[in-house]
Amino acid sequence: MVTDMPEKQKRSKSSGSLVTKVSVSLRQAIASGQYGPGDRLPSEIQMTETHGVSRTVVREAVTALRCDGLVEVRQGAGIFVLKTAKDGSAGKIDKARLSSDLEVLEIRTPLEIEAAGLAALRRSPSQEEAIFECHAKVLDCLENNQSIREADLALHFAIAAATNNPLFTQFLELHGPAAIPQSRFVSKQQEVDQTAYRRLIHREHETIIVAISDRDEQAAKLAMQEHLRGSQLRYRDMMRDLRGIAAN
């Protein structure tokens, strides 16, 4: 058992470096004007051939760009570049897209609550280990003052995988990146608040994974419910801010 760990860590780091490589390549192509606003990026198959990576790596790289507001995935049409501000950062928050993301989050919440409960009942030792590894990556990002968006989503994917029902994972592949509010809307000028917010997310995650590790179905479902309903409240706060409505 112990001798398998270095190889597993090696594979994990290799996969992560490939995602970063593809993500950086796509960002550079967009920044250079090779792909402008409204342009469609190459298909997943084309990108796997161009970069010599798996479709999973391509999807994770695209997820990173999508969470930054650089691209959007239109089902059945492809991946399209969005408009960005002159400084290269994501443009102003799109009110319609924010509303759409909230709709996705409302659908995602009951599914992931059930997924957490099933993961607590069905997870294997290796799946439990994968969940803890993803949680550790979130902490690593926190300690290095990096965005936790990719690690956050990876943790949710690991929990979905632990249900041993592939439909949970498939749903997240389609909609998960649209519902990670901390990744796109926290102001870079408010670094203290941003760090505090990320640590809040980390604590919420920890409650979920401890319950899954303990095989406590009800505690896992309750922890996921509190986490995702909290995300809904944060989305609604942003919608009020966009419309100039003061909180009570």
PDB file of C-alpha atoms in Angstrom, residues 141-227:
ATOM      1  CA  CYS A 141      -3.646  26.990  -2.977  1.00  0.00           C
ATOM      2  CA  LEU A 142      -4.720  28.921   0.111  1.00  0.00           C
ATOM      3  CA  GLU A 143      -1.258  28.830   1.630  1.00  0.00           C
ATOM      4  CA  ASN A 144       0.277  30.025  -1.640  1.00  0.00           C
ATOM      5  CA  ASN A 145      -2.351  32.763  -2.138  1.00  0.00           C
ATOM      6  CA  GLN A 146      -3.582  31.184  -5.365  1.00  0.00           C
ATOM      7  CA  SER A 147      -7.081  30.813  -6.758  1.00  0.00           C
ATOM      8  CA  ILE A 148      -8.804  27.695  -5.464  1.00  0.00           C
ATOM      9  CA  ARG A 149     -11.209  27.407  -8.418  1.00  0.00           C
ATOM     10  CA  GLU A 150      -9.658  24.350 -10.057  1.00  0.00           C
ATOM     11  CA  ALA A 151      -9.010  22.555  -6.769  1.00  0.00           C
ATOM     12  CA  ASP A 152     -12.539  23.391  -5.602  1.00  0.00           C
ATOM     13  CA  LEU A 153     -14.132  21.879  -8.690  1.00  0.00           C
ATOM     14  CA  ALA A 154     -11.801  18.868  -8.580  1.00  0.00           C
ATOM     15  CA  LEU A 155     -12.980  18.141  -5.031  1.00  0.00           C
ATOM     16  CA  HIS A 156     -16.613  18.169  -6.119  1.00  0.00           C
ATOM     17  CA  PHE A 157     -15.713  15.846  -8.992  1.00  0.00           C
ATOM     18  CA  ALA A 158     -13.989  13.468  -6.562  1.00  0.00           C
ATOM     19  CA  ILE A 159     -17.107  13.354  -4.378  1.00  0.00           C
ATOM     20  CA  ALA A 160     -19.288  12.734  -7.433  1.00  0.00           C
ATOM     21  CA  ALA A 161     -16.982   9.920  -8.537  1.00  0.00           C
ATOM     22  CA  ALA A 162     -17.263   8.322  -5.084  1.00  0.00           C
ATOM     23  CA  THR A 163     -21.003   7.765  -5.667  1.00  0.00           C
ATOM     24  CA  ASN A 164     -20.012   5.190  -8.297  1.00  0.00           C
ATOM     25  CA  ASN A 165     -22.842   6.562 -10.424  1.00  0.00           C
ATOM     26  CA  PRO A 166     -21.331   8.151 -13.558  1.00  0.00           C
ATOM     27  CA  LEU A 167     -24.335  10.413 -14.121  1.00  0.00           C
ATOM     28  CA  PHE A 168     -23.321  12.632 -11.196  1.00  0.00           C
ATOM     29  CA  THR A 169     -19.915  13.202 -12.780  1.00  0.00           C
ATOM     30  CA  GLN A 170     -21.437  13.789 -16.204  1.00  0.00           C
ATOM     31  CA  PHE A 171     -23.711  16.474 -14.807  1.00  0.00           C
ATOM     32  CA  LEU A 172     -20.784  18.301 -13.230  1.00  0.00           C
ATOM     33  CA  GLU A 173     -18.834  18.109 -16.481  1.00  0.00           C
ATOM     34  CA  LEU A 174     -21.674  19.971 -18.173  1.00  0.00           C
ATOM     35  CA  HIS A 175     -22.594  22.463 -15.472  1.00  0.00           C
ATOM     36  CA  GLY A 176     -20.176  22.421 -12.541  1.00  0.00           C
ATOM     37  CA  PRO A 177     -17.878  25.286 -13.616  1.00  0.00           C
ATOM     38  CA  ALA A 178     -20.871  27.656 -13.842  1.00  0.00           C
ATOM     39  CA  ALA A 179     -21.503  27.375 -10.111  1.00  0.00           C
ATOM     40  CA  ILE A 180     -18.226  28.224  -8.380  1.00  0.00           C
ATOM     41  CA  PRO A 181     -18.999  31.835  -7.303  1.00  0.00           C
ATOM     42  CA  GLN A 182     -15.731  32.468  -5.471  1.00  0.00           C
ATOM     43  CA  SER A 183     -13.719  31.789  -8.598  1.00  0.00           C
ATOM     44  CA  ARG A 184     -15.104  34.566 -10.707  1.00  0.00           C
ATOM     45  CA  PHE A 185     -16.600  37.356  -8.668  1.00  0.00           C
ATOM     46  CA  VAL A 186     -14.386  38.066  -5.647  1.00  0.00           C
ATOM     47  CA  SER A 187     -12.648  41.420  -6.134  1.00  0.00           C
ATOM     48  CA  LYS A 188      -8.885  41.239  -6.529  1.00  0.00           C
ATOM     49  CA  GLN A 189      -8.584  44.554  -4.694  1.00  0.00           C
ATOM     50  CA  GLN A 190     -10.032  43.007  -1.546  1.00  0.00           C
ATOM     51  CA  GLU A 191      -7.329  40.461  -0.855  1.00  0.00           C
ATOM     52  CA  VAL A 192      -8.088  40.129   2.859  1.00  0.00           C
ATOM     53  CA  ASP A 193     -11.760  39.447   2.194  1.00  0.00           C
ATOM     54  CA  GLN A 194     -10.842  37.089  -0.614  1.00  0.00           C
ATOM     55  CA  THR A 195      -8.567  35.029   1.647  1.00  0.00           C
ATOM     56  CA  ALA A 196     -11.197  34.895   4.376  1.00  0.00           C
ATOM     57  CA  TYR A 197     -13.792  33.777   1.846  1.00  0.00           C
ATOM     58  CA  ARG A 198     -11.565  31.008   0.523  1.00  0.00           C
ATOM     59  CA  ARG A 199     -10.892  29.769   4.037  1.00  0.00           C
ATOM     60  CA  LEU A 200     -14.637  29.678   4.677  1.00  0.00           C
ATOM     61  CA  ILE A 201     -15.070  27.465   1.610  1.00  0.00           C
ATOM     62  CA  HIS A 202     -12.218  25.257   2.826  1.00  0.00           C
ATOM     63  CA  ARG A 203     -13.900  24.779   6.206  1.00  0.00           C
ATOM     64  CA  GLU A 204     -17.220  23.946   4.559  1.00  0.00           C
ATOM     65  CA  HIS A 205     -15.469  21.375   2.369  1.00  0.00           C
ATOM     66  CA  GLU A 206     -13.762  19.873   5.402  1.00  0.00           C
ATOM     67  CA  THR A 207     -17.073  19.265   7.148  1.00  0.00           C
ATOM     68  CA  ILE A 208     -18.332  17.449   4.064  1.00  0.00           C
ATOM     69  CA  ILE A 209     -15.327  15.193   3.583  1.00  0.00           C
ATOM     70  CA  VAL A 210     -15.048  14.264   7.258  1.00  0.00           C
ATOM     71  CA  ALA A 211     -18.667  13.086   7.157  1.00  0.00           C
ATOM     72  CA  ILE A 212     -17.955  11.105   3.990  1.00  0.00           C
ATOM     73  CA  SER A 213     -14.873   9.582   5.589  1.00  0.00           C
ATOM     74  CA  ASP A 214     -16.950   8.619   8.656  1.00  0.00           C
ATOM     75  CA  ARG A 215     -19.570   7.039   6.355  1.00  0.00           C
ATOM     76  CA  ASP A 216     -22.146   9.332   7.939  1.00  0.00           C
ATOM     77  CA  GLU A 217     -24.726   9.743   5.193  1.00  0.00           C
ATOM     78  CA  GLN A 218     -26.955  12.276   6.931  1.00  0.00           C
ATOM     79  CA  ALA A 219     -24.066  14.467   8.119  1.00  0.00           C
ATOM     80  CA  ALA A 220     -22.553  14.465   4.622  1.00  0.00           C
ATOM     81  CA  LYS A 221     -25.850  15.513   3.049  1.00  0.00           C
ATOM     82  CA  LEU A 222     -26.407  18.243   5.634  1.00  0.00           C
ATOM     83  CA  ALA A 223     -22.876  19.619   5.193  1.00  0.00           C
ATOM     84  CA  MET A 224     -23.232  19.715   1.400  1.00  0.00           C
ATOM     85  CA  GLN A 225     -26.638  21.362   1.752  1.00  0.00           C
ATOM     86  CA  GLU A 226     -25.226  24.132   3.945  1.00  0.00           C
ATOM     87  CA  HIS A 227     -22.273  24.615   1.578  1.00  0.00           C
TER      88      HIS A 227
END
